[in-house]
Amino acid sequence: MAYAELLVVEDDADIAAELLQALTGHGYHPVIAANGQQALAHVLDRRQPDLVLLDLGLPDMDGVALCRRLRALLPVESIIVVLTARTQEFEIVVALDAGADDYLTKPFRFTELLARLRAHLRRSRNTGGPAFIRLGRVTIDMRARRVFAGEREINLRPKEFDLFTALAGRAGAVVSRDELMALVWDAHWLGPTKTLDVHVSALRRKLEDADPGLGQAITTVRGRGYRCEQPTPPPAETSGGYSYSSRS
């Protein structure tokens, strides 16, 4: 296993000790922060973990607020996985919008946590494949993991980026839910499939916010999966905008 430094933000001493022992035993290099201030101090000391495991229930600050601050401080390739007992969809959306890349509800199985860590780290370090994907006015820089609509950058989280490239790389084709889960998460994913729907919703919203109409590029094909539509060029007399076929 390649070297990977993890920052574990967990105020429960027993859980933190168990995670420290288990993660170390599987070849990771975890550092424990018992509260939000310790986590921020670790990052501000120019120590940039490959992945953060973040408990939202912290004694000194709101976990979502900390997630937002960590996301602003960390490089884009750093992964934030939320550990939480909160299971409502709106709470998950709030965490994702704050910068989390994934979430895991407590109590969780350690085998599932390990599977997610492997999947996240594998994909964040993958530099193979084409250098660029182009979809109308959208350019996806695969090496830098950046997306542009014209000259405007669309700031996507790592999982949103992986999801968009999985669809845009096969524009016009339906990609099944199972295939997307395997491509973006893991072939042996053990979590809820609504994870996919939440990420699709967040991706659509960011695309739409960046360039009105762009969010319509990702369509739902009921009973099958999702499709990224090829945009139809706007009429010559207009200054911009997108048009997508309505095959579903």
mmCIF file of C-alpha atoms in Angstrom:
data_model
loop_
_atom_site.group_PDB
_atom_site.id
_atom_site.type_symbol
_atom_site.label_atom_id
_atom_site.label_comp_id
_atom_site.label_asym_id
_atom_site.label_seq_id
_atom_site.Cartn_x
_atom_site.Cartn_y
_atom_site.Cartn_z
ATOM 1 C CA MET A 1 0.000 0.000 0.000
ATOM 2 C CA ALA A 2 1.264 3.481 -0.844
ATOM 3 C CA TYR A 3 1.973 5.825 2.054
ATOM 4 C CA ALA A 4 -1.169 7.681 3.120
ATOM 5 C CA GLU A 5 -1.466 10.113 6.010
ATOM 6 C CA LEU A 6 -4.900 10.322 7.600
ATOM 7 C CA LEU A 7 -6.223 12.972 9.965
ATOM 8 C CA VAL A 8 -8.848 11.452 12.265
ATOM 9 C CA VAL A 9 -10.990 14.093 13.989
ATOM 10 C CA GLU A 10 -12.808 12.200 16.750
ATOM 11 C CA ASP A 11 -13.560 13.348 20.299
ATOM 12 C CA ASP A 12 -14.534 9.919 21.656
ATOM 13 C CA ALA A 13 -11.268 8.582 23.105
ATOM 14 C CA ASP A 14 -12.299 4.919 22.800
ATOM 15 C CA ILE A 15 -13.322 5.233 19.148
ATOM 16 C CA ALA A 16 -10.190 7.250 18.380
ATOM 17 C CA ALA A 17 -7.965 4.599 19.980
ATOM 18 C CA GLU A 18 -9.680 1.814 18.042
ATOM 19 C CA LEU A 19 -9.320 3.701 14.760
ATOM 20 C CA LEU A 20 -5.678 4.497 15.476
ATOM 21 C CA GLN A 21 -4.834 0.859 16.135
ATOM 22 C CA ALA A 22 -6.864 -0.546 13.247
ATOM 23 C CA LEU A 23 -5.727 1.978 10.638
ATOM 24 C CA THR A 24 -2.085 1.625 11.665
ATOM 25 C CA GLY A 25 -2.428 -2.132 11.423
ATOM 26 C CA HIS A 26 -3.583 -1.787 7.826
ATOM 27 C CA GLY A 27 -0.629 0.329 6.752
ATOM 28 C CA TYR A 28 -2.062 3.821 7.142
ATOM 29 C CA HIS A 29 -0.475 6.638 9.116
ATOM 30 C CA PRO A 30 -3.262 8.212 11.191
ATOM 31 C CA VAL A 31 -2.986 11.302 13.367
ATOM 32 C CA ILE A 32 -5.710 11.873 15.969
ATOM 33 C CA ALA A 33 -7.283 15.271 16.660
ATOM 34 C CA ALA A 34 -9.678 15.256 19.627
ATOM 35 C CA ASN A 35 -11.455 18.462 18.623
ATOM 36 C CA GLY A 36 -11.786 21.040 15.886
ATOM 37 C CA GLN A 37 -9.015 23.310 17.143
ATOM 38 C CA GLN A 38 -6.497 20.458 17.113
ATOM 39 C CA ALA A 39 -7.552 19.563 13.569
ATOM 40 C CA LEU A 40 -7.103 23.138 12.364
ATOM 41 C CA ALA A 41 -3.745 23.436 14.129
ATOM 42 C CA HIS A 42 -2.569 20.271 12.375
ATOM 43 C CA VAL A 43 -3.503 21.604 8.942
ATOM 44 C CA LEU A 44 -2.278 25.156 9.617
ATOM 45 C CA ASP A 45 1.086 23.645 10.543
ATOM 46 C CA ARG A 46 1.337 22.869 6.803
ATOM 47 C CA ARG A 47 0.655 19.189 7.328
ATOM 48 C CA GLN A 48 -1.703 18.159 4.562
ATOM 49 C CA PRO A 49 -3.303 14.737 5.041
ATOM 50 C CA ASP A 50 -4.326 12.610 2.091
ATOM 51 C CA LEU A 51 -7.672 11.949 3.757
ATOM 52 C CA VAL A 52 -9.615 13.312 6.731
ATOM 53 C CA LEU A 53 -12.067 11.248 8.784
ATOM 54 C CA LEU A 54 -14.291 13.870 10.396
ATOM 55 C CA ASP A 55 -16.744 13.279 13.229
ATOM 56 C CA LEU A 56 -19.408 15.994 13.069
ATOM 57 C CA GLY A 57 -20.221 15.847 16.789
ATOM 58 C CA LEU A 58 -17.289 17.793 18.232
ATOM 59 C CA PRO A 59 -17.115 19.498 21.654
ATOM 60 C CA ASP A 60 -15.657 22.849 20.586
ATOM 61 C CA MET A 61 -17.189 23.707 17.204
ATOM 62 C CA ASP A 62 -19.809 22.681 14.690
ATOM 63 C CA GLY A 63 -18.571 19.804 12.573
ATOM 64 C CA VAL A 64 -20.046 21.181 9.353
ATOM 65 C CA ALA A 65 -18.341 24.535 9.948
ATOM 66 C CA LEU A 66 -15.055 22.711 10.535
ATOM 67 C CA CYS A 67 -15.575 20.726 7.340
ATOM 68 C CA ARG A 68 -15.994 23.984 5.439
ATOM 69 C CA ARG A 69 -12.799 25.432 6.932
ATOM 70 C CA LEU A 70 -10.778 22.292 6.271
ATOM 71 C CA ARG A 71 -11.940 22.237 2.678
ATOM 72 C CA ALA A 72 -10.765 25.825 2.219
ATOM 73 C CA LEU A 73 -7.357 25.004 3.717
ATOM 74 C CA LEU A 74 -6.664 21.621 2.118
ATOM 75 C CA PRO A 75 -5.592 20.960 -1.482
ATOM 76 C CA VAL A 76 -8.339 19.831 -3.819
ATOM 77 C CA GLU A 77 -7.037 16.255 -3.943
ATOM 78 C CA SER A 78 -7.402 15.780 -0.166
ATOM 79 C CA ILE A 79 -10.475 13.722 0.696
ATOM 80 C CA ILE A 80 -12.883 14.467 3.556
ATOM 81 C CA VAL A 81 -15.047 11.585 4.769
ATOM 82 C CA VAL A 82 -17.660 12.478 7.379
ATOM 83 C CA LEU A 83 -18.400 10.046 10.203
ATOM 84 C CA THR A 84 -21.833 10.830 11.580
ATOM 85 C CA ALA A 85 -24.908 9.489 13.319
ATOM 86 C CA ARG A 86 -27.022 11.919 11.279
ATOM 87 C CA THR A 87 -28.927 9.998 8.617
ATOM 88 C CA GLN A 88 -31.432 12.496 7.197
ATOM 89 C CA GLU A 89 -30.861 13.316 3.535
ATOM 90 C CA PHE A 90 -30.809 17.082 4.123
ATOM 91 C CA GLU A 91 -28.047 16.618 6.718
ATOM 92 C CA ILE A 92 -26.022 14.627 4.210
ATOM 93 C CA VAL A 93 -26.521 17.323 1.567
ATOM 94 C CA VAL A 94 -25.380 20.016 4.021
ATOM 95 C CA ALA A 95 -22.182 18.074 4.744
ATOM 96 C CA LEU A 96 -21.479 17.516 1.046
ATOM 97 C CA ASP A 97 -22.106 21.171 0.269
ATOM 98 C CA ALA A 98 -19.679 22.084 3.050
ATOM 99 C CA GLY A 99 -16.928 20.200 1.236
ATOM 100 C CA ALA A 100 -17.227 16.570 2.308
ATOM 101 C CA ASP A 101 -16.586 13.970 -0.368
ATOM 102 C CA ASP A 102 -18.359 11.098 1.354
ATOM 103 C CA TYR A 103 -20.126 10.145 4.570
ATOM 104 C CA LEU A 104 -20.368 7.071 6.729
ATOM 105 C CA THR A 105 -23.085 6.663 9.337
ATOM 106 C CA LYS A 106 -22.367 5.378 12.839
ATOM 107 C CA PRO A 107 -22.196 2.642 13.857
ATOM 108 C CA PHE A 108 -20.180 1.469 10.867
ATOM 109 C CA ARG A 109 -18.281 -1.674 9.963
ATOM 110 C CA PHE A 110 -14.527 -1.242 9.781
ATOM 111 C CA THR A 111 -14.398 -3.364 6.631
ATOM 112 C CA GLU A 112 -16.665 -0.830 4.932
ATOM 113 C CA LEU A 113 -14.513 2.060 6.122
ATOM 114 C CA LEU A 114 -11.396 0.371 4.726
ATOM 115 C CA ALA A 115 -13.111 -0.249 1.389
ATOM 116 C CA ARG A 116 -14.052 3.410 1.111
ATOM 117 C CA LEU A 117 -10.551 4.565 2.050
ATOM 118 C CA ARG A 118 -9.019 2.352 -0.630
ATOM 119 C CA ALA A 119 -11.471 3.554 -3.257
ATOM 120 C CA HIS A 120 -11.007 7.241 -2.422
ATOM 121 C CA LEU A 121 -7.219 7.099 -2.310
ATOM 122 C CA ARG A 122 -6.970 4.971 -5.445
ATOM 123 C CA ARG A 123 -9.041 7.398 -7.479
ATOM 124 C CA SER A 124 -7.427 10.530 -6.080
ATOM 125 C CA ARG A 125 -4.043 9.211 -7.238
ATOM 126 C CA ASN A 126 -5.130 7.908 -10.614
ATOM 127 C CA THR A 127 -3.527 9.916 -13.429
ATOM 128 C CA GLY A 128 -4.136 7.535 -16.334
ATOM 129 C CA GLY A 129 -6.433 8.026 -19.333
ATOM 130 C CA PRO A 130 -6.961 11.000 -21.648
ATOM 131 C CA ALA A 131 -5.645 14.414 -20.659
ATOM 132 C CA PHE A 132 -8.893 16.222 -21.509
ATOM 133 C CA ILE A 133 -12.582 15.505 -22.048
ATOM 134 C CA ARG A 134 -14.557 18.107 -23.981
ATOM 135 C CA LEU A 135 -18.323 18.393 -23.947
ATOM 136 C CA GLY A 136 -19.536 21.425 -25.856
ATOM 137 C CA ARG A 137 -18.084 24.455 -24.071
ATOM 138 C CA VAL A 138 -17.091 22.331 -21.085
ATOM 139 C CA THR A 139 -13.476 21.224 -20.744
ATOM 140 C CA ILE A 140 -12.423 18.621 -18.182
ATOM 141 C CA ASP A 141 -8.713 18.598 -17.361
ATOM 142 C CA MET A 142 -8.196 15.030 -16.192
ATOM 143 C CA ARG A 143 -4.630 15.484 -14.965
ATOM 144 C CA ALA A 144 -5.291 18.632 -12.936
ATOM 145 C CA ARG A 145 -8.804 17.420 -12.020
ATOM 146 C CA ARG A 146 -10.360 20.754 -12.962
ATOM 147 C CA VAL A 147 -13.525 21.573 -14.918
ATOM 148 C CA PHE A 148 -14.207 24.718 -16.941
ATOM 149 C CA ALA A 149 -17.328 26.076 -18.633
ATOM 150 C CA GLY A 150 -15.759 28.425 -21.137
ATOM 151 C CA GLU A 151 -13.179 30.271 -19.032
ATOM 152 C CA ARG A 152 -15.057 29.854 -15.757
ATOM 153 C CA GLU A 153 -13.894 27.104 -13.423
ATOM 154 C CA ILE A 154 -16.486 24.850 -11.809
ATOM 155 C CA ASN A 155 -15.264 23.792 -8.380
ATOM 156 C CA LEU A 156 -16.165 20.129 -7.939
ATOM 157 C CA ARG A 157 -15.361 17.870 -5.043
ATOM 158 C CA PRO A 158 -13.371 14.711 -5.892
ATOM 159 C CA LYS A 159 -16.414 12.418 -5.992
ATOM 160 C CA GLU A 160 -18.378 14.950 -8.050
ATOM 161 C CA PHE A 161 -15.447 15.155 -10.458
ATOM 162 C CA ASP A 162 -15.244 11.362 -10.738
ATOM 163 C CA LEU A 163 -18.990 11.136 -11.318
ATOM 164 C CA PHE A 164 -18.963 13.851 -13.986
ATOM 165 C CA THR A 165 -16.043 12.282 -15.851
ATOM 166 C CA ALA A 166 -17.658 8.832 -15.691
ATOM 167 C CA LEU A 167 -20.713 10.283 -17.453
ATOM 168 C CA ALA A 168 -19.031 12.833 -19.729
ATOM 169 C CA GLY A 169 -16.488 10.281 -20.909
ATOM 170 C CA ARG A 170 -19.403 8.295 -22.378
ATOM 171 C CA ALA A 171 -21.591 11.233 -23.389
ATOM 172 C CA GLY A 172 -24.854 10.168 -24.998
ATOM 173 C CA ALA A 173 -24.754 6.679 -23.477
ATOM 174 C CA VAL A 174 -26.716 5.491 -20.453
ATOM 175 C CA VAL A 175 -24.471 4.513 -17.549
ATOM 176 C CA SER A 176 -26.225 2.224 -15.091
ATOM 177 C CA ARG A 177 -26.444 2.943 -11.388
ATOM 178 C CA ASP A 178 -24.444 -0.187 -10.570
ATOM 179 C CA GLU A 179 -21.697 0.784 -12.996
ATOM 180 C CA LEU A 180 -21.491 4.316 -11.621
ATOM 181 C CA MET A 181 -21.277 2.986 -8.073
ATOM 182 C CA ALA A 182 -18.442 0.659 -9.116
ATOM 183 C CA LEU A 183 -16.598 3.345 -11.099
ATOM 184 C CA VAL A 184 -16.901 6.192 -8.630
ATOM 185 C CA TRP A 185 -16.989 4.319 -5.331
ATOM 186 C CA ASP A 186 -16.109 0.628 -5.323
ATOM 187 C CA ALA A 187 -17.286 -2.576 -6.952
ATOM 188 C CA HIS A 188 -17.939 -3.972 -3.477
ATOM 189 C CA TRP A 189 -19.700 -0.858 -2.146
ATOM 190 C CA LEU A 190 -21.591 -1.613 1.069
ATOM 191 C CA GLY A 191 -23.266 1.740 1.665
ATOM 192 C CA PRO A 192 -26.698 3.065 0.619
ATOM 193 C CA THR A 193 -27.310 3.660 -3.087
ATOM 194 C CA LYS A 194 -28.878 7.044 -2.308
ATOM 195 C CA THR A 195 -25.265 8.226 -2.070
ATOM 196 C CA LEU A 196 -25.292 8.306 -5.873
ATOM 197 C CA ASP A 197 -28.493 10.350 -6.049
ATOM 198 C CA VAL A 198 -27.212 12.888 -3.529
ATOM 199 C CA HIS A 199 -23.987 13.365 -5.495
ATOM 200 C CA VAL A 200 -25.849 13.672 -8.810
ATOM 201 C CA SER A 201 -28.076 16.367 -7.307
ATOM 202 C CA ALA A 202 -25.059 18.261 -5.970
ATOM 203 C CA LEU A 203 -23.274 17.956 -9.319
ATOM 204 C CA ARG A 204 -26.276 19.226 -11.260
ATOM 205 C CA ARG A 205 -26.613 22.177 -8.915
ATOM 206 C CA LYS A 206 -22.967 23.178 -9.293
ATOM 207 C CA LEU A 207 -23.085 22.860 -13.075
ATOM 208 C CA GLU A 208 -26.246 24.947 -13.217
ATOM 209 C CA ASP A 209 -24.843 27.604 -10.885
ATOM 210 C CA ALA A 210 -21.712 27.888 -13.010
ATOM 211 C CA ASP A 211 -23.553 28.179 -16.330
ATOM 212 C CA PRO A 212 -27.376 28.279 -16.521
ATOM 213 C CA GLY A 213 -28.692 25.306 -18.466
ATOM 214 C CA LEU A 214 -25.596 23.178 -17.950
ATOM 215 C CA GLY A 215 -27.199 21.247 -15.107
ATOM 216 C CA GLN A 216 -29.682 19.824 -17.619
ATOM 217 C CA ALA A 217 -26.835 17.927 -19.273
ATOM 218 C CA ILE A 218 -27.200 15.095 -16.767
ATOM 219 C CA THR A 219 -30.498 13.323 -17.279
ATOM 220 C CA THR A 220 -32.130 10.507 -15.346
ATOM 221 C CA VAL A 221 -33.089 7.420 -17.332
ATOM 222 C CA ARG A 222 -35.682 5.760 -15.132
ATOM 223 C CA GLY A 223 -34.949 2.193 -14.179
ATOM 224 C CA ARG A 224 -31.541 2.299 -15.874
ATOM 225 C CA GLY A 225 -29.216 5.046 -14.652
ATOM 226 C CA TYR A 226 -27.955 8.415 -15.841
ATOM 227 C CA ARG A 227 -26.814 9.935 -19.104
ATOM 228 C CA CYS A 228 -24.714 12.987 -19.916
ATOM 229 C CA GLU A 229 -26.247 14.612 -22.982
ATOM 230 C CA GLN A 230 -24.261 16.103 -25.819
ATOM 231 C CA PRO A 231 -25.123 19.826 -25.980
ATOM 232 C CA THR A 232 -26.669 21.246 -29.114
ATOM 233 C CA PRO A 233 -24.841 24.411 -30.261
ATOM 234 C CA PRO A 234 -26.946 27.561 -29.682
ATOM 235 C CA PRO A 235 -28.320 29.489 -32.680
ATOM 236 C CA ALA A 236 -25.812 31.883 -34.242
ATOM 237 C CA GLU A 237 -27.772 34.996 -33.217
ATOM 238 C CA THR A 238 -27.643 34.129 -29.509
ATOM 239 C CA SER A 239 -24.683 34.792 -27.252
ATOM 240 C CA GLY A 240 -24.676 31.476 -25.409
ATOM 241 C CA GLY A 241 -26.735 28.940 -23.554
ATOM 242 C CA TYR A 242 -27.245 25.209 -23.829
ATOM 243 C CA SER A 243 -29.807 22.952 -25.431
ATOM 244 C CA TYR A 244 -30.090 19.255 -24.701
ATOM 245 C CA SER A 245 -32.038 16.511 -26.376
ATOM 246 C CA SER A 246 -34.993 15.104 -24.444
ATOM 247 C CA ARG A 247 -34.710 11.434 -25.245
ATOM 248 C CA SER A 248 -35.798 10.424 -21.762
#
